[in-house]
Amino acid sequence: MKKISRNNPDSMPKPVGNYSHVTRVPKGAGLIVTSGQVGTDMNGEVPQQLNDQVTNTFANMKKVLESEGLSHDSVIKVNIWATEEIDWDYFYMKWDEWFQGEYPSMTIAYISALGLPELKIEIELWCAEI
């Protein structure tokens, strides 16, 4: 069976976080890209604290993947935008629950604002369906 592979080449420095430098998708896989998921709850409410938004964002990521018959194993690339410094201990606790050492490629950027003023984090998923 074809499989997504993740690699950190020996010729490069180790990643500075929990991600892979290279994620390779086998030929013939389908590409699924999500819109950025944010920290709203099911009522559209946005908590004030970043970590609460992180919790909701991961819940929304799970729901959007499940809606397409996918799981965290399908994620090949994650783009993260945050308006304040991420509590990496908390974030990686959630991240590691999801990826359990099989980390996708990742880009993180700190920016001045997201689409709504109360949003502090947005996470976009790139996925492969094998």
PDB file of C-alpha atoms in Angstrom:
ATOM      1  CA  MET A   1       0.000   0.000   0.000  1.00  0.00           C
ATOM      2  CA  LYS A   2       1.234   3.464  -0.829  1.00  0.00           C
ATOM      3  CA  LYS A   3       1.937   5.634   2.175  1.00  0.00           C
ATOM      4  CA  ILE A   4       2.701   9.260   3.008  1.00  0.00           C
ATOM      5  CA  SER A   5       6.333   9.496   4.109  1.00  0.00           C
ATOM      6  CA  ARG A   6       7.896  12.074   6.397  1.00  0.00           C
ATOM      7  CA  ASN A   7      11.606  12.808   6.449  1.00  0.00           C
ATOM      8  CA  ASN A   8      14.220  14.973   8.119  1.00  0.00           C
ATOM      9  CA  PRO A   9      17.332  14.686   5.922  1.00  0.00           C
ATOM     10  CA  ASP A  10      20.596  14.001   7.746  1.00  0.00           C
ATOM     11  CA  SER A  11      22.211  16.760   5.665  1.00  0.00           C
ATOM     12  CA  MET A  12      20.015  19.396   7.367  1.00  0.00           C
ATOM     13  CA  PRO A  13      19.705  20.716  10.908  1.00  0.00           C
ATOM     14  CA  LYS A  14      17.002  18.976  12.947  1.00  0.00           C
ATOM     15  CA  PRO A  15      13.618  20.717  12.946  1.00  0.00           C
ATOM     16  CA  VAL A  16      13.261  23.383  15.619  1.00  0.00           C
ATOM     17  CA  GLY A  17       9.826  22.005  16.533  1.00  0.00           C
ATOM     18  CA  ASN A  18       7.548  19.025  16.082  1.00  0.00           C
ATOM     19  CA  TYR A  19       7.348  18.891  12.304  1.00  0.00           C
ATOM     20  CA  SER A  20       9.031  17.200   9.340  1.00  0.00           C
ATOM     21  CA  HIS A  21      11.171  19.033   6.812  1.00  0.00           C
ATOM     22  CA  VAL A  22       9.788  16.908   3.972  1.00  0.00           C
ATOM     23  CA  THR A  23       6.433  15.206   3.517  1.00  0.00           C
ATOM     24  CA  ARG A  24       6.168  13.094   0.366  1.00  0.00           C
ATOM     25  CA  VAL A  25       2.818  12.102  -1.118  1.00  0.00           C
ATOM     26  CA  PRO A  26       2.649   9.043  -3.368  1.00  0.00           C
ATOM     27  CA  LYS A  27       1.572   9.424  -6.995  1.00  0.00           C
ATOM     28  CA  GLY A  28      -2.151   9.190  -7.549  1.00  0.00           C
ATOM     29  CA  ALA A  29      -3.142  10.548  -4.135  1.00  0.00           C
ATOM     30  CA  GLY A  30      -5.956  13.075  -3.979  1.00  0.00           C
ATOM     31  CA  LEU A  31      -5.211  16.549  -2.616  1.00  0.00           C
ATOM     32  CA  ILE A  32      -7.627  18.090  -0.105  1.00  0.00           C
ATOM     33  CA  VAL A  33      -7.045  21.611   1.250  1.00  0.00           C
ATOM     34  CA  THR A  34      -9.110  23.111   4.048  1.00  0.00           C
ATOM     35  CA  SER A  35      -9.840  26.710   4.768  1.00  0.00           C
ATOM     36  CA  GLY A  36      -8.144  27.995   7.878  1.00  0.00           C
ATOM     37  CA  GLN A  37      -9.836  26.589  10.964  1.00  0.00           C
ATOM     38  CA  VAL A  38     -10.355  28.970  13.878  1.00  0.00           C
ATOM     39  CA  GLY A  39     -11.302  28.784  17.544  1.00  0.00           C
ATOM     40  CA  THR A  40     -15.070  29.263  17.331  1.00  0.00           C
ATOM     41  CA  ASP A  41     -17.313  26.867  19.207  1.00  0.00           C
ATOM     42  CA  MET A  42     -20.485  25.324  17.725  1.00  0.00           C
ATOM     43  CA  ASN A  43     -22.417  28.493  18.643  1.00  0.00           C
ATOM     44  CA  GLY A  44     -19.952  30.707  16.788  1.00  0.00           C
ATOM     45  CA  GLU A  45     -18.548  32.059  20.043  1.00  0.00           C
ATOM     46  CA  VAL A  46     -14.827  32.827  20.277  1.00  0.00           C
ATOM     47  CA  PRO A  47     -13.144  32.410  23.677  1.00  0.00           C
ATOM     48  CA  GLN A  48     -10.837  35.219  24.786  1.00  0.00           C
ATOM     49  CA  GLN A  49      -7.864  33.039  25.763  1.00  0.00           C
ATOM     50  CA  LEU A  50      -5.528  31.732  23.066  1.00  0.00           C
ATOM     51  CA  ASN A  51      -5.295  28.235  24.566  1.00  0.00           C
ATOM     52  CA  ASP A  52      -9.091  27.939  24.549  1.00  0.00           C
ATOM     53  CA  GLN A  53      -9.047  28.972  20.893  1.00  0.00           C
ATOM     54  CA  VAL A  54      -6.362  26.335  20.247  1.00  0.00           C
ATOM     55  CA  THR A  55      -8.593  23.667  21.823  1.00  0.00           C
ATOM     56  CA  ASN A  56     -11.562  24.701  19.662  1.00  0.00           C
ATOM     57  CA  THR A  57      -9.391  24.953  16.553  1.00  0.00           C
ATOM     58  CA  PHE A  58      -8.166  21.365  16.962  1.00  0.00           C
ATOM     59  CA  ALA A  59     -11.781  20.223  17.481  1.00  0.00           C
ATOM     60  CA  ASN A  60     -12.783  22.045  14.282  1.00  0.00           C
ATOM     61  CA  MET A  61      -9.824  20.546  12.404  1.00  0.00           C
ATOM     62  CA  LYS A  62     -10.992  17.077  13.428  1.00  0.00           C
ATOM     63  CA  LYS A  63     -14.546  17.822  12.291  1.00  0.00           C
ATOM     64  CA  VAL A  64     -13.489  19.193   8.900  1.00  0.00           C
ATOM     65  CA  LEU A  65     -11.278  16.141   8.257  1.00  0.00           C
ATOM     66  CA  GLU A  66     -14.024  13.728   9.327  1.00  0.00           C
ATOM     67  CA  SER A  67     -16.464  15.482   6.982  1.00  0.00           C
ATOM     68  CA  GLU A  68     -14.221  14.330   4.119  1.00  0.00           C
ATOM     69  CA  GLY A  69     -13.561  10.843   5.506  1.00  0.00           C
ATOM     70  CA  LEU A  70     -10.028  11.798   6.530  1.00  0.00           C
ATOM     71  CA  SER A  71      -8.033  11.693   9.756  1.00  0.00           C
ATOM     72  CA  HIS A  72      -4.872  13.293  11.120  1.00  0.00           C
ATOM     73  CA  ASP A  73      -2.856  10.652   9.218  1.00  0.00           C
ATOM     74  CA  SER A  74      -3.898  12.353   5.978  1.00  0.00           C
ATOM     75  CA  VAL A  75      -2.425  15.742   6.935  1.00  0.00           C
ATOM     76  CA  ILE A  76       0.715  16.554   4.954  1.00  0.00           C
ATOM     77  CA  LYS A  77       1.172  20.303   5.582  1.00  0.00           C
ATOM     78  CA  VAL A  78      -0.063  22.710   8.229  1.00  0.00           C
ATOM     79  CA  ASN A  79       0.016  26.501   7.984  1.00  0.00           C
ATOM     80  CA  ILE A  80      -0.470  28.317  11.286  1.00  0.00           C
ATOM     81  CA  TRP A  81      -1.087  32.017  11.755  1.00  0.00           C
ATOM     82  CA  ALA A  82      -1.260  33.564  15.232  1.00  0.00           C
ATOM     83  CA  THR A  83      -1.683  37.111  16.469  1.00  0.00           C
ATOM     84  CA  GLU A  84       0.081  36.498  19.784  1.00  0.00           C
ATOM     85  CA  GLU A  85       2.830  34.200  20.952  1.00  0.00           C
ATOM     86  CA  ILE A  86       1.711  30.598  21.125  1.00  0.00           C
ATOM     87  CA  ASP A  87       2.030  28.705  24.415  1.00  0.00           C
ATOM     88  CA  TRP A  88       4.077  25.935  22.809  1.00  0.00           C
ATOM     89  CA  ASP A  89       3.799  23.583  25.796  1.00  0.00           C
ATOM     90  CA  TYR A  90       0.015  23.656  25.485  1.00  0.00           C
ATOM     91  CA  PHE A  91       0.005  23.680  21.684  1.00  0.00           C
ATOM     92  CA  TYR A  92       2.397  20.712  21.429  1.00  0.00           C
ATOM     93  CA  MET A  93       0.321  18.775  23.954  1.00  0.00           C
ATOM     94  CA  LYS A  94      -2.624  19.036  21.514  1.00  0.00           C
ATOM     95  CA  TRP A  95      -0.333  18.550  18.475  1.00  0.00           C
ATOM     96  CA  ASP A  96       1.232  15.393  19.908  1.00  0.00           C
ATOM     97  CA  GLU A  97      -2.198  13.948  20.771  1.00  0.00           C
ATOM     98  CA  TRP A  98      -2.995  14.290  17.078  1.00  0.00           C
ATOM     99  CA  PHE A  99       0.172  13.319  15.288  1.00  0.00           C
ATOM    100  CA  GLN A 100       1.892  11.038  17.835  1.00  0.00           C
ATOM    101  CA  GLY A 101       5.358  11.593  16.383  1.00  0.00           C
ATOM    102  CA  GLU A 102       4.313  11.362  12.708  1.00  0.00           C
ATOM    103  CA  TYR A 103       4.525  15.097  12.121  1.00  0.00           C
ATOM    104  CA  PRO A 104       3.470  16.853   8.913  1.00  0.00           C
ATOM    105  CA  SER A 105       5.391  19.753   7.439  1.00  0.00           C
ATOM    106  CA  MET A 106       4.575  23.050   9.171  1.00  0.00           C
ATOM    107  CA  THR A 107       4.813  26.793   8.661  1.00  0.00           C
ATOM    108  CA  ILE A 108       4.088  29.222  11.498  1.00  0.00           C
ATOM    109  CA  ALA A 109       3.746  32.984  11.195  1.00  0.00           C
ATOM    110  CA  TYR A 110       2.942  35.676  13.713  1.00  0.00           C
ATOM    111  CA  ILE A 111       0.790  38.349  12.132  1.00  0.00           C
ATOM    112  CA  SER A 112      -0.976  41.511  13.261  1.00  0.00           C
ATOM    113  CA  ALA A 113      -4.559  40.391  12.608  1.00  0.00           C
ATOM    114  CA  LEU A 114      -6.817  37.619  11.326  1.00  0.00           C
ATOM    115  CA  GLY A 115     -10.229  37.866   9.634  1.00  0.00           C
ATOM    116  CA  LEU A 116     -12.070  38.790  12.840  1.00  0.00           C
ATOM    117  CA  PRO A 117     -10.517  40.934  15.583  1.00  0.00           C
ATOM    118  CA  GLU A 118     -11.206  38.363  18.331  1.00  0.00           C
ATOM    119  CA  LEU A 119      -9.392  35.543  16.509  1.00  0.00           C
ATOM    120  CA  LYS A 120      -5.893  34.732  17.740  1.00  0.00           C
ATOM    121  CA  ILE A 121      -5.053  31.603  15.741  1.00  0.00           C
ATOM    122  CA  GLU A 122      -5.948  30.042  12.393  1.00  0.00           C
ATOM    123  CA  ILE A 123      -4.745  26.677  11.083  1.00  0.00           C
ATOM    124  CA  GLU A 124      -4.981  25.511   7.477  1.00  0.00           C
ATOM    125  CA  LEU A 125      -4.601  21.828   6.570  1.00  0.00           C
ATOM    126  CA  TRP A 126      -3.250  20.320   3.373  1.00  0.00           C
ATOM    127  CA  CYS A 127      -4.147  16.638   3.137  1.00  0.00           C
ATOM    128  CA  ALA A 128      -3.593  13.653   0.884  1.00  0.00           C
ATOM    129  CA  GLU A 129      -6.130  10.931   0.289  1.00  0.00           C
ATOM    130  CA  ILE A 130      -4.521   7.637  -0.597  1.00  0.00           C
TER     131      ILE A 130
END
